[in-house]
CSV table of C-alpha atoms in Angstrom, one decimal:
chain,number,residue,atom,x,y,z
A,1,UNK,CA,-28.6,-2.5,22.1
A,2,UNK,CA,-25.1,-1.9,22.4
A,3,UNK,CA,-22.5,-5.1,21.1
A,4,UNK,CA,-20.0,-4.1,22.6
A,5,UNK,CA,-18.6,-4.1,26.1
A,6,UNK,CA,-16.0,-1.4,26.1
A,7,UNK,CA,-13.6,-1.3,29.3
A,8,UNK,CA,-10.8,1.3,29.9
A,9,UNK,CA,-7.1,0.9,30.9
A,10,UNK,CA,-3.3,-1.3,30.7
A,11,UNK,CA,-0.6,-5.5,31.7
A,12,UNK,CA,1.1,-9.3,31.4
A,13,UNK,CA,0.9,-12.8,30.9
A,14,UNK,CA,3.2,-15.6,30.6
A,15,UNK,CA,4.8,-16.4,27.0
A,16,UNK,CA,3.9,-20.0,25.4
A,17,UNK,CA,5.7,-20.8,21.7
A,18,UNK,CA,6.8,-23.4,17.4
A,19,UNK,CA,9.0,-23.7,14.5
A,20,UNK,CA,8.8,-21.3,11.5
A,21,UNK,CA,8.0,-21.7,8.3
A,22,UNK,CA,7.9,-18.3,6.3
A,23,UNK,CA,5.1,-18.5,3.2
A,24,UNK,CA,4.2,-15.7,0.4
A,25,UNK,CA,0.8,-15.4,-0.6
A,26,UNK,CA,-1.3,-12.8,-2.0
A,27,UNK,CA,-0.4,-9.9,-1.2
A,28,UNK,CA,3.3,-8.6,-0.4
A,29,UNK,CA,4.8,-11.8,-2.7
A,30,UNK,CA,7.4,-14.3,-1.5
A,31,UNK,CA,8.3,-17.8,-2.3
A,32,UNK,CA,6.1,-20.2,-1.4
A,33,UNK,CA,7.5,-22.6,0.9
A,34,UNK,CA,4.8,-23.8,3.0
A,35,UNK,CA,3.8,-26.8,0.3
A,36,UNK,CA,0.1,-25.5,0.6
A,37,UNK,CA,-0.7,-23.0,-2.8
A,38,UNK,CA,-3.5,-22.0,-0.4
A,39,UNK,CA,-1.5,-20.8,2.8
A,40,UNK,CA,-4.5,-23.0,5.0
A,41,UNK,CA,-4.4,-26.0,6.7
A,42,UNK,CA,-7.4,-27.4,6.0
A,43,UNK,CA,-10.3,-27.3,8.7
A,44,UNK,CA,-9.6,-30.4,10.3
A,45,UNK,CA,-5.9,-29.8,9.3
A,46,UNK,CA,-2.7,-30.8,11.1
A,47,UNK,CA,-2.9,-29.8,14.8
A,48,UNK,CA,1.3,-29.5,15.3
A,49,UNK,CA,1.0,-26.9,12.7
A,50,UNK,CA,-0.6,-23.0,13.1
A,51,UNK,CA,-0.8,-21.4,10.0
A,52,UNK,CA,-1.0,-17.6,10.5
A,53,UNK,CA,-2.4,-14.7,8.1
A,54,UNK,CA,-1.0,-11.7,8.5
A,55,UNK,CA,-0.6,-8.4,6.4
A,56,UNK,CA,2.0,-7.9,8.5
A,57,UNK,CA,0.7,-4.3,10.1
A,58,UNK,CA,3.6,-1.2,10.3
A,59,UNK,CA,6.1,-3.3,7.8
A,60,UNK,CA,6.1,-5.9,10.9
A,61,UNK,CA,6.8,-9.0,8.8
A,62,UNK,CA,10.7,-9.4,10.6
A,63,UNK,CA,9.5,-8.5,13.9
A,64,UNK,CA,6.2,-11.3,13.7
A,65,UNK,CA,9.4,-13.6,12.6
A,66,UNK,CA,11.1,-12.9,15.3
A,67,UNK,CA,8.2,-13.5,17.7
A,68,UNK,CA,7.6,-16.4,16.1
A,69,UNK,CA,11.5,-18.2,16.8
A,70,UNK,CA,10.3,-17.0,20.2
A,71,UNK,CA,7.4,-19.2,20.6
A,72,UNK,CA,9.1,-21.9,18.9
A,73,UNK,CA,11.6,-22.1,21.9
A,74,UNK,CA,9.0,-22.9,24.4
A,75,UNK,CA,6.9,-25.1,21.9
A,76,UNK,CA,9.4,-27.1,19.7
A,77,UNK,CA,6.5,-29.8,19.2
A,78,UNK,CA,4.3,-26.3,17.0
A,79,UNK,CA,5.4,-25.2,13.7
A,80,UNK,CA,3.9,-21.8,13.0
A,81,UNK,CA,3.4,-21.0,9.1
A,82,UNK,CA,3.6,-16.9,8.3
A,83,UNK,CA,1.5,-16.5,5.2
A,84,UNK,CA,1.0,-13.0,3.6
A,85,UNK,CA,-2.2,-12.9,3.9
A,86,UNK,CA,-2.7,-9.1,2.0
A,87,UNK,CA,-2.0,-5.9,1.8
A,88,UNK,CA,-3.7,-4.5,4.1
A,89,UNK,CA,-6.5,-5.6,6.3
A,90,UNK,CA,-9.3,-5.7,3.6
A,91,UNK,CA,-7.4,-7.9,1.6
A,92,UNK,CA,-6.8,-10.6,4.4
A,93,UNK,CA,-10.4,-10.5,5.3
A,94,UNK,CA,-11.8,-11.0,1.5
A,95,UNK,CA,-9.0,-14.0,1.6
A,96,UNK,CA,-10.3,-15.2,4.6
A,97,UNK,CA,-14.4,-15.0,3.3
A,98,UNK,CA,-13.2,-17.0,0.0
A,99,UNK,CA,-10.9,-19.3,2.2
A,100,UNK,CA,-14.2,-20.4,4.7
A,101,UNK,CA,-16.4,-21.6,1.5
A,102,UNK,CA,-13.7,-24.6,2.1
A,103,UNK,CA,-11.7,-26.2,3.8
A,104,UNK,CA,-8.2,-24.3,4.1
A,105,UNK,CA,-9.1,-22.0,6.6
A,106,UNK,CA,-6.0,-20.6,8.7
A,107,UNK,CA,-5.5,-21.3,12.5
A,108,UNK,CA,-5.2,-17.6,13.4
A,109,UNK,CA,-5.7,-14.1,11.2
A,110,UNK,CA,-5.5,-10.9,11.9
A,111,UNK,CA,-8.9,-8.9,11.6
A,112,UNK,CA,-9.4,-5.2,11.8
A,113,UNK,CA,-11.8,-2.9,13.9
A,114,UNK,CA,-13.8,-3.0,11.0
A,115,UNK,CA,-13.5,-6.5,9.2
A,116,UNK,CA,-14.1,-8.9,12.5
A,117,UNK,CA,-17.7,-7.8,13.0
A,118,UNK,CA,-19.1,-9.5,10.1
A,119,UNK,CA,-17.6,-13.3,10.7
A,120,UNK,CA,-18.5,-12.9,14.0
A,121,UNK,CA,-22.3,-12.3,13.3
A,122,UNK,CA,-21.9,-15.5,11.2
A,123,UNK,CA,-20.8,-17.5,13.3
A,124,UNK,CA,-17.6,-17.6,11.1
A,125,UNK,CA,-15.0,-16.9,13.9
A,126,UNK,CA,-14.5,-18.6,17.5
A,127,UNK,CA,-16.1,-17.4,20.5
A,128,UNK,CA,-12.9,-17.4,22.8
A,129,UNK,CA,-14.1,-17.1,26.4
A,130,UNK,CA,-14.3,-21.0,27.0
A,131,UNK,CA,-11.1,-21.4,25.8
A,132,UNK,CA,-8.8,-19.5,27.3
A,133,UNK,CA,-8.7,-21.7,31.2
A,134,UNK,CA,-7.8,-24.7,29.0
A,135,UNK,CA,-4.6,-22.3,27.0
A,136,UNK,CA,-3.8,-21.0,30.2
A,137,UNK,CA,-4.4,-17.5,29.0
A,138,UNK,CA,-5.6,-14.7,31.8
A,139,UNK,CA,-7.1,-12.0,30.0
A,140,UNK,CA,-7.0,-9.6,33.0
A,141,UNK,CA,-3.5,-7.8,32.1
A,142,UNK,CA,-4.9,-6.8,28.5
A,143,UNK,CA,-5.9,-3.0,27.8
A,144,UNK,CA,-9.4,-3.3,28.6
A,145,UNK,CA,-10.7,-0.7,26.4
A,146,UNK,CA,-8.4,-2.7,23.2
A,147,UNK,CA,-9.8,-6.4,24.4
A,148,UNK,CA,-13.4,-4.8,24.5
A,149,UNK,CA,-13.6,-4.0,20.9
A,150,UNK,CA,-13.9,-7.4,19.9
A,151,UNK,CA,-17.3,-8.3,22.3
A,152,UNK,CA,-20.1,-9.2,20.7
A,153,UNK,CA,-23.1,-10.0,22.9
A,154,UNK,CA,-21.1,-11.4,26.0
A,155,UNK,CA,-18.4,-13.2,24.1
A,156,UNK,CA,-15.2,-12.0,23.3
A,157,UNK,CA,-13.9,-13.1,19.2
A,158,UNK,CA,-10.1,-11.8,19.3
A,159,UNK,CA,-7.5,-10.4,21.2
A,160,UNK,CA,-5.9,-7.1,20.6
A,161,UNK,CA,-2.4,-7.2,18.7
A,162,UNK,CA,-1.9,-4.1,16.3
A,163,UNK,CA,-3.3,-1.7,17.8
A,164,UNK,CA,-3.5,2.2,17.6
A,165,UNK,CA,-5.2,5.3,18.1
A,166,UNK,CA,-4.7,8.8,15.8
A,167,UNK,CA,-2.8,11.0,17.1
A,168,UNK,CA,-1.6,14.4,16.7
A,169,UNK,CA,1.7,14.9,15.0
A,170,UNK,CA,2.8,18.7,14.5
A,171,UNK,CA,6.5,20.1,13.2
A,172,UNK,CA,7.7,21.8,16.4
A,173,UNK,CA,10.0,24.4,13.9
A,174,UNK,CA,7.2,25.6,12.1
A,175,UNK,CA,5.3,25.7,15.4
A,176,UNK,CA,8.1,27.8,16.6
A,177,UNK,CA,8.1,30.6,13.4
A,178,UNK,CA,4.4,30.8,14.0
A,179,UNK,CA,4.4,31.3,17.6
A,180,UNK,CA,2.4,28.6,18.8
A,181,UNK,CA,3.2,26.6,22.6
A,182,UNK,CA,4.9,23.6,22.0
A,183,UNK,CA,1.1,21.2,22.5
A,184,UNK,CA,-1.0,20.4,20.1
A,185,UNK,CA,-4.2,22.4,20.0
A,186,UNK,CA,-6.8,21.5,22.8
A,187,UNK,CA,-9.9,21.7,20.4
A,188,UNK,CA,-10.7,22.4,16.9
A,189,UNK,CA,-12.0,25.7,17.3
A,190,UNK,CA,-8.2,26.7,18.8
A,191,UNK,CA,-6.7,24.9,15.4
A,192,UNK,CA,-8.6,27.0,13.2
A,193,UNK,CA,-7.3,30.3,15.4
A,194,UNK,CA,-4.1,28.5,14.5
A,195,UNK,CA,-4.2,27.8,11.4
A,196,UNK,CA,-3.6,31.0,9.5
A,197,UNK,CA,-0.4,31.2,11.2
A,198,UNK,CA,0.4,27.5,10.9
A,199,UNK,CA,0.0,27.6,7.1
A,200,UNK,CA,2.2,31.1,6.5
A,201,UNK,CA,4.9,29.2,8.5
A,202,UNK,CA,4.8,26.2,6.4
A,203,UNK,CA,5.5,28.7,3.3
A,204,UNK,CA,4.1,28.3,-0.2
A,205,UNK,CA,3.0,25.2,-1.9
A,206,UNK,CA,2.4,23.2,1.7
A,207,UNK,CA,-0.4,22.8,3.9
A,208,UNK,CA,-1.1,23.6,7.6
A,209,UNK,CA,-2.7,20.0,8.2
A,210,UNK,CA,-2.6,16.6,6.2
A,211,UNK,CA,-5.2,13.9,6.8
A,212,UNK,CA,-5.9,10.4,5.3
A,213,UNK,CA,-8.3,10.8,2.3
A,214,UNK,CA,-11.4,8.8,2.3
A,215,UNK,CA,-10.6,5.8,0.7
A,216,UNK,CA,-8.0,5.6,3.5
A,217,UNK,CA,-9.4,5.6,6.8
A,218,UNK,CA,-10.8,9.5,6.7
A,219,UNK,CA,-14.0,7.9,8.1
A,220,UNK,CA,-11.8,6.6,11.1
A,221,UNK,CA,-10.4,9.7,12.4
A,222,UNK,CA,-13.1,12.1,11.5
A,223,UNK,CA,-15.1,10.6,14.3
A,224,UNK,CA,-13.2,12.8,16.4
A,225,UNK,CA,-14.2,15.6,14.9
A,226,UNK,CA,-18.0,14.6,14.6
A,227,UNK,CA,-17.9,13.5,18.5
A,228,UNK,CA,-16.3,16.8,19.5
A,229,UNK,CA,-18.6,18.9,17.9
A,230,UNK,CA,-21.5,16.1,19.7
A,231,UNK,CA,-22.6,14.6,16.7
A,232,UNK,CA,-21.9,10.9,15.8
A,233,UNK,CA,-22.6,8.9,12.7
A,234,UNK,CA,-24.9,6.5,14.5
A,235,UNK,CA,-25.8,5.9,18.6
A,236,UNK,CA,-26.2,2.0,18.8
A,237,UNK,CA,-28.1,0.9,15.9
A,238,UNK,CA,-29.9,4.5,14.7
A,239,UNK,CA,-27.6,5.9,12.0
A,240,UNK,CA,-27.1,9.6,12.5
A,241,UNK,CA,-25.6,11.4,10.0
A,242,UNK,CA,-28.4,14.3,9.6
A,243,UNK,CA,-28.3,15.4,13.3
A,244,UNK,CA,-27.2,18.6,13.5
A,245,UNK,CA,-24.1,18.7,15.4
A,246,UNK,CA,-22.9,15.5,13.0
A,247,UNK,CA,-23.2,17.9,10.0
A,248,UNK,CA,-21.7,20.7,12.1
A,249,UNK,CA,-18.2,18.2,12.3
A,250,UNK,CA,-18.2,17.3,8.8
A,251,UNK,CA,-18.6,21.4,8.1
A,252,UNK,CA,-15.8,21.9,9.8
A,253,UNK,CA,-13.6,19.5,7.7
A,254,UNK,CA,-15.0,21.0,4.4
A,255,UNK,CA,-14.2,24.4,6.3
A,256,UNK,CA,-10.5,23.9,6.8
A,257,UNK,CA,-10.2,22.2,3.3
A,258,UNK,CA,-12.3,25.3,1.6
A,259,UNK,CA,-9.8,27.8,3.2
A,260,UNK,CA,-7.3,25.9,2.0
A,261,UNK,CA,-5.4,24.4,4.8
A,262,UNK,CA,-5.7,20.7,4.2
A,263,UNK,CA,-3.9,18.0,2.3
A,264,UNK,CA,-5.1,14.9,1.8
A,265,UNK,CA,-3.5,11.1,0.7
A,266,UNK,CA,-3.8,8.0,0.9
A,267,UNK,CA,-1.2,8.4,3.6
A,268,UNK,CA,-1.0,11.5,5.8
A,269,UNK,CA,2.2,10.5,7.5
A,270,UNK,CA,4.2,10.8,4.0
A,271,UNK,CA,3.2,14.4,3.4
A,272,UNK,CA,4.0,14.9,7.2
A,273,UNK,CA,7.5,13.7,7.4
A,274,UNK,CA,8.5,14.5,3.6
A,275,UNK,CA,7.5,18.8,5.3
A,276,UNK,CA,5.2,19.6,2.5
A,277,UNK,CA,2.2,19.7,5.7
A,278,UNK,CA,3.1,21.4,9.0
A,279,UNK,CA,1.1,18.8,11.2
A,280,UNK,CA,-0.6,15.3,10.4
A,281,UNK,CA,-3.7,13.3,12.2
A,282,UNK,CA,-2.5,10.0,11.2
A,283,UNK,CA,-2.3,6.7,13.2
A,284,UNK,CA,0.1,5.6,16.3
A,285,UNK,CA,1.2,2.8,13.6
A,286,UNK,CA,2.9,5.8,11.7
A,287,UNK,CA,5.3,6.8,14.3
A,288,UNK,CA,8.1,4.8,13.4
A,289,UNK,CA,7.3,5.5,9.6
A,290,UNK,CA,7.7,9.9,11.2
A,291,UNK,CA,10.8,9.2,13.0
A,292,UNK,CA,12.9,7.6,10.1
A,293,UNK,CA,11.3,9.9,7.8
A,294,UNK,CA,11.4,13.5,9.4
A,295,UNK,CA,14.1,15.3,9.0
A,296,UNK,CA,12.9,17.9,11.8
A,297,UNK,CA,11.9,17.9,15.6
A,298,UNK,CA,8.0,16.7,15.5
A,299,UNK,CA,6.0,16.4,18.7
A,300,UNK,CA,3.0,14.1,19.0
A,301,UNK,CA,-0.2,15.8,20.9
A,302,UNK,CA,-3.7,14.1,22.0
A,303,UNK,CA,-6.7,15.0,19.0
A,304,UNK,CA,-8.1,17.9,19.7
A,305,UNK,CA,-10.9,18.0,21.6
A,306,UNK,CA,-9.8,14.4,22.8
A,307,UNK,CA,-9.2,14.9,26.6
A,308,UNK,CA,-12.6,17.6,27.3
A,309,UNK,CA,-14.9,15.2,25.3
A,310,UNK,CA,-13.0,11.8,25.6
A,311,UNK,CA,-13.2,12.0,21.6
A,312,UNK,CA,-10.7,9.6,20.4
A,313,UNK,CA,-11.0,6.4,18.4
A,314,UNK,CA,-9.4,3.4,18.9
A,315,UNK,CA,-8.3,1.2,15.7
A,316,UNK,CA,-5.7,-1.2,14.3
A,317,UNK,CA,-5.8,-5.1,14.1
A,318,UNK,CA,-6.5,-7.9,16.6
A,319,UNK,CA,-6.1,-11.9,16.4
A,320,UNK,CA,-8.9,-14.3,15.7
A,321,UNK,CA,-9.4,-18.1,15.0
A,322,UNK,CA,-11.8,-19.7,12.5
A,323,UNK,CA,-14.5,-21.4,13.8
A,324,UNK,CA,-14.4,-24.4,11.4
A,325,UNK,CA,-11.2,-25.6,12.8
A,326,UNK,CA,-10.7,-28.8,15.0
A,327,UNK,CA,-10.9,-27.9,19.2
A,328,UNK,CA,-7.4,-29.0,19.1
A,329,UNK,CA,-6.2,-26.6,16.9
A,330,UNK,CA,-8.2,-24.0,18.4
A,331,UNK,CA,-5.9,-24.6,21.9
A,332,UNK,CA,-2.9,-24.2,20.3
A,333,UNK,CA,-3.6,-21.1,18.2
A,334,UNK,CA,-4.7,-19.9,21.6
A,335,UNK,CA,-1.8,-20.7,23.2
A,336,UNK,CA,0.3,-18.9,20.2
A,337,UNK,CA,-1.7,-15.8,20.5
A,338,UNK,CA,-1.0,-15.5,24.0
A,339,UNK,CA,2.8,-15.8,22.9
A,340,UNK,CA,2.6,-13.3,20.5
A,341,UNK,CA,0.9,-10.6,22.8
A,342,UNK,CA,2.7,-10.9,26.3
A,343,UNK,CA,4.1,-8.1,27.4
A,344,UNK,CA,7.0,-9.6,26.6
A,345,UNK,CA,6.2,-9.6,23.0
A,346,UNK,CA,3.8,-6.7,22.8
A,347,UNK,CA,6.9,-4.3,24.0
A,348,UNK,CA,8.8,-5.8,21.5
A,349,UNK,CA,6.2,-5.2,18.8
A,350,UNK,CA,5.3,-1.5,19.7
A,351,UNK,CA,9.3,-0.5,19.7
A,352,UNK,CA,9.6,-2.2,15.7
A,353,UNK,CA,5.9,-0.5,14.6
A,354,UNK,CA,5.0,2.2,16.4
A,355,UNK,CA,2.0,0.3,17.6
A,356,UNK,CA,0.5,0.5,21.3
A,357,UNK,CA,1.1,-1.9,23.7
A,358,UNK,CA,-1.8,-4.4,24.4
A,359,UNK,CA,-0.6,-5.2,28.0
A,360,UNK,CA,-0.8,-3.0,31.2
A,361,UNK,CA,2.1,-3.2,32.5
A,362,UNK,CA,3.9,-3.7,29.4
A,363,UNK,CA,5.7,0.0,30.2
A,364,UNK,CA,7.2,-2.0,32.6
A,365,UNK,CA,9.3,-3.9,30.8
A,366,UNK,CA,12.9,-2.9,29.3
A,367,UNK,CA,12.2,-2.6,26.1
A,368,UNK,CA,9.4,-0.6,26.4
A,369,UNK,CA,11.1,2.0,29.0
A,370,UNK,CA,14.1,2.2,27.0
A,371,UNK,CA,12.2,3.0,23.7
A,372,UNK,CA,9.6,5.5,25.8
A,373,UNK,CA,13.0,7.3,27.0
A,374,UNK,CA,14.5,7.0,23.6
A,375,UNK,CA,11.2,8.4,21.3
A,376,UNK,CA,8.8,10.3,23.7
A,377,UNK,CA,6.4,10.7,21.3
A,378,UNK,CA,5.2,6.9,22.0
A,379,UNK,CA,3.9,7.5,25.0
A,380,UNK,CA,1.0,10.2,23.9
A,381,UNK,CA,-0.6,7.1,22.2
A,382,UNK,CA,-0.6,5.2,25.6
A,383,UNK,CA,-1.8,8.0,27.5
A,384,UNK,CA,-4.5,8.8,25.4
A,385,UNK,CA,-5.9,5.5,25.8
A,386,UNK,CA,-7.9,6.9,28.9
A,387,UNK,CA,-9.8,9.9,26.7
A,388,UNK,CA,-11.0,7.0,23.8
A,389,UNK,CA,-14.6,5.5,22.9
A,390,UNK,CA,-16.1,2.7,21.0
A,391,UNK,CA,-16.1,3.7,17.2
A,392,UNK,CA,-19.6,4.1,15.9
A,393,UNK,CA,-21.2,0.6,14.7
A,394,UNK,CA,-22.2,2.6,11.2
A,395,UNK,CA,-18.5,2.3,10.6
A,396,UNK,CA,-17.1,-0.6,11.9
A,397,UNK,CA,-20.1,-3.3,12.1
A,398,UNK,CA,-22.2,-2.1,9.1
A,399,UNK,CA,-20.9,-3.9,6.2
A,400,UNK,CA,-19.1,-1.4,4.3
A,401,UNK,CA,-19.8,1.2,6.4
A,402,UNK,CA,-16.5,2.4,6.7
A,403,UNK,CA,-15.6,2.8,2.5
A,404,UNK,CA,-19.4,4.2,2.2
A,405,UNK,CA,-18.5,7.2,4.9
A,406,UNK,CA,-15.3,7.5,3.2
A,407,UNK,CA,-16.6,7.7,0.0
A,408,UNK,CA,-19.1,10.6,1.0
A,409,UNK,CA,-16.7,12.7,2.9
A,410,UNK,CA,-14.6,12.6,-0.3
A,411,UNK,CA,-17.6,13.6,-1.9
A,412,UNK,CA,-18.0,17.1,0.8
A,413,UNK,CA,-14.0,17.6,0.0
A,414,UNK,CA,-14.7,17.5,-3.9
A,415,UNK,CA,-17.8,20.1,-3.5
A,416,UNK,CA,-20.8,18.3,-2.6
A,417,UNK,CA,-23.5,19.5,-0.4
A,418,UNK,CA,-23.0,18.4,3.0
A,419,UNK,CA,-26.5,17.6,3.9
A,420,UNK,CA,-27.0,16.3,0.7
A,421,UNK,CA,-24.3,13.8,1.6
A,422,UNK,CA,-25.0,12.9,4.7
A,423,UNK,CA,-29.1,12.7,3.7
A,424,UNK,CA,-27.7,9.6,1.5
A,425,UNK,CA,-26.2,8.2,3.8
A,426,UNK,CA,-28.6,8.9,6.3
A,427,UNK,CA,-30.6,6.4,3.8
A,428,UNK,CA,-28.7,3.7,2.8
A,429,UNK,CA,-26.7,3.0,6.3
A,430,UNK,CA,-30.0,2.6,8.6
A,431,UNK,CA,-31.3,0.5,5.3
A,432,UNK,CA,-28.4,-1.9,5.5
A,433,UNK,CA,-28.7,-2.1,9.6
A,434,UNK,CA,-32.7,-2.9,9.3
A,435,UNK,CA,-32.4,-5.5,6.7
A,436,UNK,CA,-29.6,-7.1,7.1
A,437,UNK,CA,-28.4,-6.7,10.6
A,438,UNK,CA,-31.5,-5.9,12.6
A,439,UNK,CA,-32.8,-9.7,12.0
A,440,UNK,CA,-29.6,-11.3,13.1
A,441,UNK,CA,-29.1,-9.6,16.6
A,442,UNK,CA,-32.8,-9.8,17.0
């Protein structure tokens, strides 16, 4: 059994829109001005107000403000209330699980690739599909491979809003003193031919590649690696982590850390842009971060292996609704989503962030071909939407999943056995799914 529907391809929908009132919570700080400690609104909470959590993805807190006086144009009778919500996606979704023991549950929060899965299960997060004729929202010009990541069973729980894909960023001068063509490299067999060259170029004390670590989102991008080399860490609901060509990826991680070639951080972008690592796989949320950063030409290439074996993964953050909230409320935070992801507003979003544009025809509009003409590099992200798959469900729907992969492939990078490793895994993953996940989908 497969949950998810995953479609493929990119357009628009009209813009709907409240007053703002800006709140700090947990998280990034602030004032608290919202007159509610909690940030909620209380599950049968005032309907004229939408109270939003947000960990404001790719430093987007002025841009979601600015979408916000949008809206409020259109909707003078809505006030919207920004809360910082945390950090970073964990954070708003542990918020959010404390938050639904009561009754000050937010009207809309953002949820990862990763975090959604679980409140769906629950029953925690609104099933969206009868809603939308009474909004007036017309899902049809979304990305259908970005609105299928959040279908569970026939019923769609968010809509895309963050949203991203790795991508290959690589330091066009050191390409040049190496020699390499000006493309990333088509597979990782042809980056490891590469790489000797790539890392003399770089000079002493740097690194050829840098990647996340595993305690920040390693386990996300090395799916591309596992898939190219066939493996996977689970098909459907079997974990698979001890097939063969699974190992075979993670060996050719530990191979191009054990020659030392790799770098790794909690965020490969900064050792990219700061030139202390010739080339980065890091997300299409870290472009904007590259460009103010770099002080050098940098091209952005699919991941290897991406286009033959259609090996890339999707990722980023969507918009959901609470369950526990009044029908009333559920309309209007509807109705604000759809504001908040037109093409309108999703081309305005991608040219502050970085971020992909959730719409199809949203490289239609003006902003987005003015900032495609402007920074090039944004459009590899869009185009590589066409070679991308659904992430494995032992990463993104097994609770945990993805700090637990993490934590072993920081594990193979510290010495560990890799079959070792992935044996415990192995274990514990398809022990989680057949206890605790197996009797809930049935």
């Amino acid at each position: 059994m497969n949950p998810l529907n995953r479609r493929l391809f990119l357009g628009l929908l009209g813009a709907t829109a409240a007053t703002v009132t800006v709140a700090g919570c947990a998280g990034t700080g602030g004032d608290d001005t919202s007159g509610d400690a909690s940030g909620g609104g209380g599950a049968g909470g005032d309907a004229g107000t939408i109270t939003f959590w947000s960990n404001h993805p790719g430093d987007s807190k002025a841009v979601e403000e600015q979408l916000i006086a949008n809206f409020s144009q259109e909707n003078p009778d809505l006030t919207v209330n920004l809360v910082d919500g945390g950090k970073n996606y964990e954070e708003v979704a542990q918020k959010l699980n404390a938050a639904l023991t009561g009754n000050d549950v937010p009207d809309v929060v953002v949820v990862s690739d990763v975090t959604w899965f679980n409140f769906a299960l629950n029953d925690q997060l609104t099933p969206l599909d009868d809603l939308f004729a009474e909004a007036g929202v017309d899902t049809s010009s979304y990305v259908d491979a970005l609105i299928g990541d959040y279908e569970l069973e026939g019923k769609t729980y968010g809509l895309p809003f963050a949203r991203s894909t790795p991508l290959f960023y690589y330091n066009k001068q050191v390409w040049d003193r190496a020699g390499l063509p000006d493309r990333g490299p088509e597979s990782w067999d042809e980056f490891l031919d590469w790489a000797p060259r790539i890392q003399e170029a770089i000079g002493d004390g740097k690194h050829a590649i840098a990647m996340y670590d595993g305690s920040n989102y390693l386990d996300w991008t090395m799916q591309n690696m596992v898939w190219d080399e066939g493996g996977a860490f689970s098909r459907d609901w079997e974990a698979t982590f001890t097939d063969p060509a699974t190992i075979a990826g993670v060996e050719k991680l530990k191979r191009i850390n054990d020659e030392g070639f790799l770098v790794v951080s909690a965020d490969s972008i900064t050792e990219f842009g700061s030139g202390l690592a010739a080339c980065a796989m890091a997300s299409t949320g870290s472009l904007r971060t590259a460009i103010e950063n770099a002080q050098f030409d940098f091209g952005t290439a699919f991941l290897p292996g991406a286009r033959a074996n259609s090996s890339c993964p999707t990722g980023g953050a969507g918009l959901a609704i609470p369950a526990k909230i009044s029908d009333e409320r559920k309309i209007n935070a509807l109705k604000f989503i759809d504001s908040i992801t037109s093409t309108q507003s999703t081309a305005i979003f991608a040219q502050a962030t970085g971020y992909m544009p959730v719409r199809r025809n949203a490289r239609e509009a003006e902003e987005i071909r003015d900032y495609l003409a402007e920074t090039p590099q944004a459009g590899t992200a869009i185009d590589q939407l066409e070679f991308t798959r659904p992430q494995d469900n032992a990463r993104v729907f097994v609770p945990n999943g993805g700090t637990r992969i993490g934590g072993g492939l920081d594990k193979v990078l510290a010495g560990q056995d890799v079959r070792q490793v992935m044996e415990e895994l192995q274990t514990e993953t398809q022990q989680i799914i057949d206890t605790q996940l197996t009797p809930k989908l049935g």
